[in-house]
Short mmCIF file of C-alpha atoms and ligand atoms in Angstrom, two decimals:
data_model
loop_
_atom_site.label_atom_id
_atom_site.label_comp_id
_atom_site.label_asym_id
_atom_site.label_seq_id
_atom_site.Cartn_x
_atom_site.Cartn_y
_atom_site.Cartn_z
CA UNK Z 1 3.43 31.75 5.81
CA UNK Z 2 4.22 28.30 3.95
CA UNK Z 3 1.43 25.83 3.88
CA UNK Z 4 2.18 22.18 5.03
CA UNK Z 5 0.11 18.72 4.96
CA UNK Z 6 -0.11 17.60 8.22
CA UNK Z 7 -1.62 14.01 9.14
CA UNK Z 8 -4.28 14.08 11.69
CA UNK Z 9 -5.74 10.82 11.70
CA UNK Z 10 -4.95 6.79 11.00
CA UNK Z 11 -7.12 3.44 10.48
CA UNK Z 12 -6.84 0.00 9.21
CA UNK Z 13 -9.17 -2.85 8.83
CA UNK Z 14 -8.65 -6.07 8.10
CA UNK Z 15 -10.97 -8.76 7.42
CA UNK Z 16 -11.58 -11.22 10.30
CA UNK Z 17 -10.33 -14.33 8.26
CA UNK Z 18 -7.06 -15.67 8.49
CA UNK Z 19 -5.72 -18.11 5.37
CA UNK Z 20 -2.48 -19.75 7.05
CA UNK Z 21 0.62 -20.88 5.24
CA UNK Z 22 -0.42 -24.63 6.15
CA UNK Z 23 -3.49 -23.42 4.42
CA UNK Z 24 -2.28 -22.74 0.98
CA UNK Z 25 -0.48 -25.47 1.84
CA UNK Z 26 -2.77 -28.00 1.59
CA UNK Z 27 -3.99 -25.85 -1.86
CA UNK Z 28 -0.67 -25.97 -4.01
CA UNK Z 29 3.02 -27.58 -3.92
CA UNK Z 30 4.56 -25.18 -1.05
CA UNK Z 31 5.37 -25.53 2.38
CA UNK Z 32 4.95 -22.61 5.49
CA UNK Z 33 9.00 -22.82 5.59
CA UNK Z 34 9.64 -21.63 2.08
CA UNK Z 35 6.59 -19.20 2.23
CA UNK Z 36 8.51 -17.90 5.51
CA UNK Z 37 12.14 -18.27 4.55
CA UNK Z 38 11.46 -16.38 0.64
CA UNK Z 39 9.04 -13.93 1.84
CA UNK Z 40 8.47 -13.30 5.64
CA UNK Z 41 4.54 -14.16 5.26
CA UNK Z 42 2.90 -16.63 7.60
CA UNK Z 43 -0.55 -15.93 7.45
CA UNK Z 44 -2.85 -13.12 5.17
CA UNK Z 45 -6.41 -12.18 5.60
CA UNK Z 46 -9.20 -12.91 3.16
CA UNK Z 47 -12.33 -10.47 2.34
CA UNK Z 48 -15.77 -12.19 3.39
CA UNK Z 49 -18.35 -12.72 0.73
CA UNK Z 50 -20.02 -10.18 1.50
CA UNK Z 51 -17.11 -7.20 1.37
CA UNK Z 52 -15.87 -4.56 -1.06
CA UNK Z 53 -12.94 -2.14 -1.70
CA UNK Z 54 -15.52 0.21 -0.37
CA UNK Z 55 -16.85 -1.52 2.64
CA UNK Z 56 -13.51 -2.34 3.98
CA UNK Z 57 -12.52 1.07 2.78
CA UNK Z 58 -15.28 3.26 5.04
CA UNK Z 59 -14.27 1.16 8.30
CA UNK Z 60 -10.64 2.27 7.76
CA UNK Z 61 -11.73 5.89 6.83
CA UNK Z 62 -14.37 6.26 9.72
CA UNK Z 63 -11.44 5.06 12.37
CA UNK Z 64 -9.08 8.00 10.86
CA UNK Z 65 -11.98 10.68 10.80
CA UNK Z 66 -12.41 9.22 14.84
CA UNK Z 67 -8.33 10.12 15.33
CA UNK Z 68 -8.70 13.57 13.91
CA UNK Z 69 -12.17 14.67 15.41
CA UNK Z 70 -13.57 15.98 12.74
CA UNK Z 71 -16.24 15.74 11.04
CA UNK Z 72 -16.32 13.36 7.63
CA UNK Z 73 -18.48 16.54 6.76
CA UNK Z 74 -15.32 18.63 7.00
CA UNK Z 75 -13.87 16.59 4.23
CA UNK Z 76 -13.25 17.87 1.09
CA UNK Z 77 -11.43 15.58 -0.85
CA UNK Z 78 -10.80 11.96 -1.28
CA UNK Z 79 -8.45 10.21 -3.06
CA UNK Z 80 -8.96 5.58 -2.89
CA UNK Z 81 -6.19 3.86 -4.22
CA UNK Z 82 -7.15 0.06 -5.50
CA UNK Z 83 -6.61 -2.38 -8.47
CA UNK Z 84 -9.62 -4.70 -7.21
CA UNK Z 85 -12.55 -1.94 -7.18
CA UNK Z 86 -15.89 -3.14 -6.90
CA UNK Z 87 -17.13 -1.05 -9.76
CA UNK Z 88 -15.56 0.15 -12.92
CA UNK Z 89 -17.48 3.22 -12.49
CA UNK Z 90 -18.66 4.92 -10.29
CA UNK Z 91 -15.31 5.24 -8.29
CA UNK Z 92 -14.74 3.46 -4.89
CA UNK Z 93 -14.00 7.34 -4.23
CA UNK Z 94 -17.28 7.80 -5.10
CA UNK Z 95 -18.98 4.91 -3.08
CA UNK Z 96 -16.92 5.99 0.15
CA UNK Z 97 -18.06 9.22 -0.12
CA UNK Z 98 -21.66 8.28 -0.09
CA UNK Z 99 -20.64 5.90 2.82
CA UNK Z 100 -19.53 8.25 4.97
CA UNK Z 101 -22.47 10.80 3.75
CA UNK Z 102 -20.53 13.59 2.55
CA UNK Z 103 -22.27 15.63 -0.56
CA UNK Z 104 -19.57 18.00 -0.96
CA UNK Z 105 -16.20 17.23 -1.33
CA UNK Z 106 -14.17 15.78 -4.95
CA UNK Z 107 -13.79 11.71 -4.75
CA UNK Z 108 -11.23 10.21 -7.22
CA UNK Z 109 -9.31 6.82 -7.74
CA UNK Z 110 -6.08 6.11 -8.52
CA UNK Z 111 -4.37 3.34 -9.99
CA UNK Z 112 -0.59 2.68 -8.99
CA UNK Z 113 -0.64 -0.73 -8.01
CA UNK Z 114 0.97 -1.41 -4.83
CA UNK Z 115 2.73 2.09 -4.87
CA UNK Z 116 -0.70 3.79 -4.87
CA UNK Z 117 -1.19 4.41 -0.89
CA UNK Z 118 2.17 6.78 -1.86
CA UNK Z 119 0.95 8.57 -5.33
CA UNK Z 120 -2.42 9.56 -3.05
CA UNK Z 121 -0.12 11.02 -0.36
CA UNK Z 122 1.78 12.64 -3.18
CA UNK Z 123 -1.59 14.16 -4.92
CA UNK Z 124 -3.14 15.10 -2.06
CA UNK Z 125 -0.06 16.98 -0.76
CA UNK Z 126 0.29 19.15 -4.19
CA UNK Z 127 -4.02 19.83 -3.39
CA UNK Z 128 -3.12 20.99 0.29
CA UNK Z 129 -0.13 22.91 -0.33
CA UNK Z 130 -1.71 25.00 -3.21
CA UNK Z 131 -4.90 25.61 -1.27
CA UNK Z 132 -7.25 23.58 -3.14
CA UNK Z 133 -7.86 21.85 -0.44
CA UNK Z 134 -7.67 21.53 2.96
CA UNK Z 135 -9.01 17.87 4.39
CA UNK Z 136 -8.08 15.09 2.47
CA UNK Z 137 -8.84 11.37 2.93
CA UNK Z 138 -6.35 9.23 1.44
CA UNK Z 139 -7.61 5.54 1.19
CA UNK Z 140 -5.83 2.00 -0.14
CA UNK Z 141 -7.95 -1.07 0.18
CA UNK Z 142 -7.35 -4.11 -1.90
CA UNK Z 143 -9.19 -7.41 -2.50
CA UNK Z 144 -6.43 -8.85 -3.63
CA UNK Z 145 -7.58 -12.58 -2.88
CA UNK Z 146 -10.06 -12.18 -5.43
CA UNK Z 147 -7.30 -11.37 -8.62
CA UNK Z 148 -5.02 -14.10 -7.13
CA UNK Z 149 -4.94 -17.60 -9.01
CA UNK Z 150 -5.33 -19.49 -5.55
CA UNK Z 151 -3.40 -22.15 -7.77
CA UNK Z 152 -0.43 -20.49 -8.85
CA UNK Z 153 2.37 -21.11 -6.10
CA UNK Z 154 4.04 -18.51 -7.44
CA UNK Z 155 1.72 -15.83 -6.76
CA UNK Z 156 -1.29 -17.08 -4.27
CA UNK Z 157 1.43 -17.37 -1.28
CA UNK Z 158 2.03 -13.41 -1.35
CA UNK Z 159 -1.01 -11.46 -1.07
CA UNK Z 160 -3.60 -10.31 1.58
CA UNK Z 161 -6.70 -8.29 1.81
CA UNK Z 162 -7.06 -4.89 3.67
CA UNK Z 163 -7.64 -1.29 3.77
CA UNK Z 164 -5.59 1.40 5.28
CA UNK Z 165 -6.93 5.50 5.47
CA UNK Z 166 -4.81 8.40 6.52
CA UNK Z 167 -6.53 12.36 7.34
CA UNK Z 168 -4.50 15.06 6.58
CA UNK Z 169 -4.94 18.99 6.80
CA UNK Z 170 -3.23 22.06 6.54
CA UNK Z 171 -1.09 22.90 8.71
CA UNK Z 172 1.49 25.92 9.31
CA UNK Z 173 4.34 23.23 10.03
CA UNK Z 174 5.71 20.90 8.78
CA UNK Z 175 4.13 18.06 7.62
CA UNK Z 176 5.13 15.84 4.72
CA UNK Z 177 8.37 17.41 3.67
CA UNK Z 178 8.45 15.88 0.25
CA UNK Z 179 7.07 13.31 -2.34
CA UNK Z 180 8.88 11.26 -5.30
CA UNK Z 181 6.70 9.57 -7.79
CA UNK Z 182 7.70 7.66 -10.84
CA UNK Z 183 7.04 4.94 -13.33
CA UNK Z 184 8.52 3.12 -16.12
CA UNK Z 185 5.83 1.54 -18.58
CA UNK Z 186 8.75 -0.94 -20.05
CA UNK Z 187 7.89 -3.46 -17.47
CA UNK Z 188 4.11 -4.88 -18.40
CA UNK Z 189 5.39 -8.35 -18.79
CA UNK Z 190 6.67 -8.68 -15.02
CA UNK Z 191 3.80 -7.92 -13.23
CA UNK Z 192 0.25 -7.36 -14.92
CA UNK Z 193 -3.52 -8.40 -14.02
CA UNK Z 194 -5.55 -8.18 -17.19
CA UNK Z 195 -9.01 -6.43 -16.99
CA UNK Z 196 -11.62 -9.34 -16.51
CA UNK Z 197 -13.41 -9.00 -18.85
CA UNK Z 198 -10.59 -9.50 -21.09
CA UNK Z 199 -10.20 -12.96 -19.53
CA UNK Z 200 -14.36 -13.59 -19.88
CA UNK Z 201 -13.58 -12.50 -24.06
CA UNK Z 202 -11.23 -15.17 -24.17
CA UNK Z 203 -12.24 -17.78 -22.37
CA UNK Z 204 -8.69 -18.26 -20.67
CA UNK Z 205 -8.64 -18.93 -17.46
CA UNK Z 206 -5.14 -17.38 -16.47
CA UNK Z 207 -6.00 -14.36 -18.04
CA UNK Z 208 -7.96 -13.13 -14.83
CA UNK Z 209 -5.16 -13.11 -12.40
CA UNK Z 210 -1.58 -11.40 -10.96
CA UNK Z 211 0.78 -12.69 -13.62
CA UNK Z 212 4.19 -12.04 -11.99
CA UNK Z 213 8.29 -13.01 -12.79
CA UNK Z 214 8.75 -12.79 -9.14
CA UNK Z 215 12.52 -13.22 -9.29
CA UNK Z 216 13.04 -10.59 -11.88
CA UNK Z 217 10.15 -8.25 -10.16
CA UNK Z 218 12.53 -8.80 -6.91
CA UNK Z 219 15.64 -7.68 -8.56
CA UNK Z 220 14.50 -3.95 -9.85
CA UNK Z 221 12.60 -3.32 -6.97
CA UNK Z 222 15.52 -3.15 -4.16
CA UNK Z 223 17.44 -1.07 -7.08
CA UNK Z 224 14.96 1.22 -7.46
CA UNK Z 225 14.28 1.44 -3.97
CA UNK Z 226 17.56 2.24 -3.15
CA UNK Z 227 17.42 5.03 -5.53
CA UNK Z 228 14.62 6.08 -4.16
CA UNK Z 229 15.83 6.66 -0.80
CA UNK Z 230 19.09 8.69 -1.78
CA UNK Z 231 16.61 10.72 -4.00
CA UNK Z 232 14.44 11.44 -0.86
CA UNK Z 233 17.24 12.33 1.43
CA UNK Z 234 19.33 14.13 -1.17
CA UNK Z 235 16.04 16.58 -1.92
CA UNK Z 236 16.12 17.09 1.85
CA UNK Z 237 19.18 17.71 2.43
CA UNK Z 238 19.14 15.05 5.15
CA UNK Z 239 21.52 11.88 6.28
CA UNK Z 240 20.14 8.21 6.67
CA UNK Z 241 20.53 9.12 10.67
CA UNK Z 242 17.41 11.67 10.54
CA UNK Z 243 15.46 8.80 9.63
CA UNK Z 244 13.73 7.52 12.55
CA UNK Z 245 10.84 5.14 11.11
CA UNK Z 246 10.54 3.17 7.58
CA UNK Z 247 7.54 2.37 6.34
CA UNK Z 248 7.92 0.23 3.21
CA UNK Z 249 5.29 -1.48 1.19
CA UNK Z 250 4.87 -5.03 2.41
CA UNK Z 251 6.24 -6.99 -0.50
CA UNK Z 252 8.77 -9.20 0.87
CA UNK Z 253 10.98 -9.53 4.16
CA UNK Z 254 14.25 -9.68 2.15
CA UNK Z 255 13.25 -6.56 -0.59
CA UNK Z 256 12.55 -4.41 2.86
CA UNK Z 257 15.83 -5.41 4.76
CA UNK Z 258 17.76 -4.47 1.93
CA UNK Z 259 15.97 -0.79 1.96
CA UNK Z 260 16.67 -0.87 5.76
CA UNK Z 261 20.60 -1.74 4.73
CA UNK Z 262 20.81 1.26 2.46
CA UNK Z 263 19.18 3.27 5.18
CA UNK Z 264 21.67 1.95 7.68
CA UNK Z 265 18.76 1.22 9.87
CA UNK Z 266 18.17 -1.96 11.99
CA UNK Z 267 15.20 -3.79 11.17
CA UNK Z 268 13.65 -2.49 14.57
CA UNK Z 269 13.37 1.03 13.01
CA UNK Z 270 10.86 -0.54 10.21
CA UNK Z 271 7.60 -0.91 10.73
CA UNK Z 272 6.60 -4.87 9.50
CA UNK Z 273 3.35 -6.02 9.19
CA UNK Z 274 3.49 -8.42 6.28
CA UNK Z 275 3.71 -11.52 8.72
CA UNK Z 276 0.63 -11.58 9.46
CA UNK Z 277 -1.22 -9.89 6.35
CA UNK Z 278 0.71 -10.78 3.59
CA UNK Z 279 1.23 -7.84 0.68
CA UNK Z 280 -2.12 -5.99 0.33
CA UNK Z 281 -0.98 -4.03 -2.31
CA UNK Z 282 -2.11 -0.16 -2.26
CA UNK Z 283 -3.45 -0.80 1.54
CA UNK Z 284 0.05 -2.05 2.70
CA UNK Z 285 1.55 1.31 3.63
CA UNK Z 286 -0.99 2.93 5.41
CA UNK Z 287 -1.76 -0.08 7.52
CA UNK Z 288 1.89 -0.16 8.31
CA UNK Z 289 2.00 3.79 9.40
CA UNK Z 290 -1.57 3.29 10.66
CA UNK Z 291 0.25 0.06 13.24
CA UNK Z 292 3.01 2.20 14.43
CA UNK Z 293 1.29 4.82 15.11
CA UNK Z 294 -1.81 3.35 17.25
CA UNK Z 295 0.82 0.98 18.97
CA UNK Z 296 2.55 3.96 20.12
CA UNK Z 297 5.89 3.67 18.25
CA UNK Z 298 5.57 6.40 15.65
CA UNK Z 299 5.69 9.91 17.86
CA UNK Z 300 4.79 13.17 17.51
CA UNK Z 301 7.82 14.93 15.61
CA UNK Z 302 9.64 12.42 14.15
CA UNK Z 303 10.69 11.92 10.75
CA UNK Z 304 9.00 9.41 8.53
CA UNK Z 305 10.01 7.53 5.29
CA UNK Z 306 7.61 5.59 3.13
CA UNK Z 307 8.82 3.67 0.04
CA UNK Z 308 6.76 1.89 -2.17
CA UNK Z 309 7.05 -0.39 -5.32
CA UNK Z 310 4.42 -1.68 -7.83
CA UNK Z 311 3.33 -2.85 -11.05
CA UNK Z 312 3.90 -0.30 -14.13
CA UNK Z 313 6.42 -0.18 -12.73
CA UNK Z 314 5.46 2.47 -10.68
CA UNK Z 315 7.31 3.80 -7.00
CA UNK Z 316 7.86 6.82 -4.74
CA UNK Z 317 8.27 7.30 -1.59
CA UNK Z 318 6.83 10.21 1.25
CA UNK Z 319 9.01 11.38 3.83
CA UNK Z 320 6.84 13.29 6.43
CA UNK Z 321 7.31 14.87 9.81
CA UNK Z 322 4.65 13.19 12.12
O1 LIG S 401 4.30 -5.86 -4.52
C1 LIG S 401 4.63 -5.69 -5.87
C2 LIG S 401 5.98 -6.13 -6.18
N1 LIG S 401 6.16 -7.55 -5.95
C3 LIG S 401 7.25 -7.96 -5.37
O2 LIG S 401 8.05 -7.16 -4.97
C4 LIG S 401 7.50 -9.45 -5.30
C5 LIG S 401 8.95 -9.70 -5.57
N2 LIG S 401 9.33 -11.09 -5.66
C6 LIG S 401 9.40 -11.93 -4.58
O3 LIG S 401 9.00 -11.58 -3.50
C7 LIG S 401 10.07 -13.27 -4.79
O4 LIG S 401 10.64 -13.30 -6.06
C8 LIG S 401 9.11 -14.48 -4.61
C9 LIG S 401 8.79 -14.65 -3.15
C10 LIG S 401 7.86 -14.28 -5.45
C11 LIG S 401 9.83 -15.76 -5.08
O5 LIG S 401 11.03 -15.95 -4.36
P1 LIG S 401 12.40 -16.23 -5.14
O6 LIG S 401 13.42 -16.44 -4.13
O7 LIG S 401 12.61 -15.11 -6.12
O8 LIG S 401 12.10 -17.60 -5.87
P2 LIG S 401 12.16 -17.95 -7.44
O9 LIG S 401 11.01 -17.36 -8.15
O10 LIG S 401 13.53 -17.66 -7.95
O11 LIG S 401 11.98 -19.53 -7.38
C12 LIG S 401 12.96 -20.37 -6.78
C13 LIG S 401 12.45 -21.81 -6.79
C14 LIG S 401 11.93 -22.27 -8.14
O12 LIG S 401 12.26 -23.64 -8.28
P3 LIG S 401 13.55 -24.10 -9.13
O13 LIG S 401 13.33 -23.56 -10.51
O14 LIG S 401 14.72 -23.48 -8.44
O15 LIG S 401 13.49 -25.58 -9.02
C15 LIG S 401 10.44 -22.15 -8.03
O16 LIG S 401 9.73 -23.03 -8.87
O17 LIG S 401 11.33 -21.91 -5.89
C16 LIG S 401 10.21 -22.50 -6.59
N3 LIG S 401 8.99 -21.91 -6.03
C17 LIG S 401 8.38 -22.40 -4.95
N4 LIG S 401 8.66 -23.47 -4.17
C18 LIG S 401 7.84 -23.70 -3.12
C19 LIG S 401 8.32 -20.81 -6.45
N5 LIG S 401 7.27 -20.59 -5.65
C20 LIG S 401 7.29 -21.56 -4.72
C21 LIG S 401 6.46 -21.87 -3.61
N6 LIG S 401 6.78 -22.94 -2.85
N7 LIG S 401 5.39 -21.11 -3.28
#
C-alpha cells in the first residue's frame, strides 16, 4: 500500500503591529500609490521587541498541532525554515522543539530564502513517504523587519514579519502528489543579505541588510515560475483546469498574476495575502494555505499548487491534494 503525506493541521501568527504605507512614507521618498500600484502591499506587520523566529514560530505551530489533535508529543520531526533566526546555533528547530516540550523527535533548519516554506514541504515529504517519519512540523517564520534597511526605498516597502506552520502525517491517500526543488547559485548579486557579523567586521553599514536589483529579481522570477508550473503539471500528468487553488509566495501582485495567467486561472482562484502583510519571506506560503484554509475556501479534496521563489536563486513548488 503506497504511503502519502497528508496535511492535518494549519496556523499563522502575525505580530499585532501594523507599519502602513503612509508609514514608510513619512520614512523614505515613496508614496502608498506606488507601493500599491508596483507591488500590491498596503500595510506589513512588524515583530515586537520582545519576539523571535521562535516565539512567533511556537504560536503558529501550537495552532496547527490544535487543527490536527494531536499531541506535539506525537511529533517526530521538525523542519523551521528562516533567514532571520534568533541564534546561529542552536537551531530555531531546536528552540521550537523545547517550546512545545517535545524530547524526542529530529529538529532541523533550512535555509531557502523565501522558497523555504516549499523545500520543508519537499523534505519532509521524502521523510514521510520512506517511513522515517510519520508527524512532521513544517515551520517558516521570518523577522524580516529586522534585515531590512528601513531606509532603502527600494527594499523597506516589501517585507513583513510572520510565521506560518503546517502538520502533516502519513496517510494511505493521497496527499502531496509531488515536489520540485531547485536553485541556481549564479544569482548572489540580485538578492543577498550578508551574515552580520560580516557587516560588524567592516564597519559598513549597508552590509547588514536585503541588497536586492528588484527589477532584474522580477524578471527571472515569473520565468522561472512559469517553468515551474508546466514542470508540476507535466510530472502529473494534469491540465491547468485540475488546479483549483494557487498558493504563491507573496512577493509581488504583478509576479503572482502572471503565474495565475500561465495557469489560466482568475485571480479569485489565488489565495493573496500580501496586502496586508507584505512578503514575509519563508512564512509567506504557509500563511497563505494556512488563510484559505481556516476561512473556509481551501476544501477537503481539492488540488493544491504552491510556487515559490527566493534568493540563491532558489524555487519549487508543492502540488498537494487537501
Ligand atoms: O521574494 C523574493 C523575490 N523578490 C521579488 O520577487 C521582488 C521582485 N521585484 C519587485 O517586486 C519589483 O521589482 C519592485 C517592487 C522591487 C520594484 O518595482 P519595479 O517596477 O521593478 O521598479 P524599478 O526597480 O524598475 O524602479 C522604477 C522607478 C525607479 O525610478 P527611475 O529610475 O525610473 O526614475 C526607481 O528609482 O521607481 C523608483 N522607485 C521608487 N519610487 C517610489 C524604486 N522604489 C521606489 C519606491 N517609491 N519605493
Amino acid at each position: 500500500m503506497n504511503r502519502w503525506t497528508k496535511v492535518i493541521g494549519t496556523g499563522g501568527y502575525l505580530p499585532p503591529i501594523i507599519r502602513t504605507n503612509d508609514d514608510i512614507s513619512s520614512m523614505v521618498d515613496t508614496s502608498d500609490s506606488w507601493i500599491y500600484e508596483r507591488t500590491g502591499i498596503k500595510s506589513r506587520r512588524i515583530a515586537g521587541p520582545e519576539e523571535t523566529a521562535s516565539s512567533m514560530a511556537e504560536i503558529a505551530a501550537r495552532q496547527a498541532i490544535d487543527m490536527a489533535g494531536i499531541a506535539a508529543t506525537d511529533i517526530d520531526m521538525i523542519i523551521v525554515a528562516t533567514g532571520t533566526p534568533e541564534r546561529v546555533y542552536p537551531s530555531t528547530a531546536c528552540l521550537l522543539q523545547e517550546r512545545l516540550g517535545i524530547k524526542h523527535a529530529v529538529g532541523f533548519d533550512i535555509q531557502a530564502a523565501c522558497s523555504g516554506s516549499v523545500y520543508g514541504l519537499s523534505i519532509a515529504d521524502q521523510y514521510i513517504k520512506t517511513g522515517f517519519a510519520n508527524n512532521v512540523l513544517v515551520v517558516g517564520s521570518e523577522i524580516c523587519s529586522r534585515i531590512v534597511d528601513w531606509s532603502d526605498r527600494s527594499t523597506c516597502i516589501l517585507f513583513g514579519d510572520g510565521a506560518g506552520a503546517i502538520l502533516l502525517t502519513a496517510g494511505t491517500e493521497p496527499g502531496i502528489l509531488s515536489t520540485h526543488i531547485h536553485s541556481d547559485g549564479g544569482y548572489e548579486d540580485l538578492l543577498y543579505c550578508p551574515n552580520p557579523q560580516v557587516a560588524a567586521e567592516a564597519k559598513q553599514h549597508e552590509l547588514a541588510f536585503i541588497s536586492m536589483r528588484g527589477n532584474e529579481v522580477f524578471k527571472v522570477a515569473v520565468n522561472t515560475l512559469g517553468r515551474i508550473v508546466d514542470e508540476t503539471l507535466a510530472a502529473n500528468g494534469l491540465q491547468q483546469s485540475d488546479i483549483d487553488w494557487l498558493v504563491p509566495h507573496q512577493a509581488n501582485t504583478r509576479i503572482i498574476a502572471a503565474t495565475a495567467k500561465k495557469l489560466g486561472m482568475s485571480m479569485d482562484q489565488v489565495i493573496l495575502t500580501l496586502e496586508n502583510q507584505g512578503n514575509t519571506s519563508s512564512a509567506s506560503v504557509l500563511l497563505a494555505f494556512n488563510e484559505g484554509v481556516r476561512d473556509g475556501r481551501i476544501q477537503g479534496g481539492q488540488t493544491v499548487l504552491m510556487e515559490a521563489f527566493g534568493a540563491g536563486f532558489t524555487w519549487g513548488s508543492v502540488l498537494l491534494r487537501y
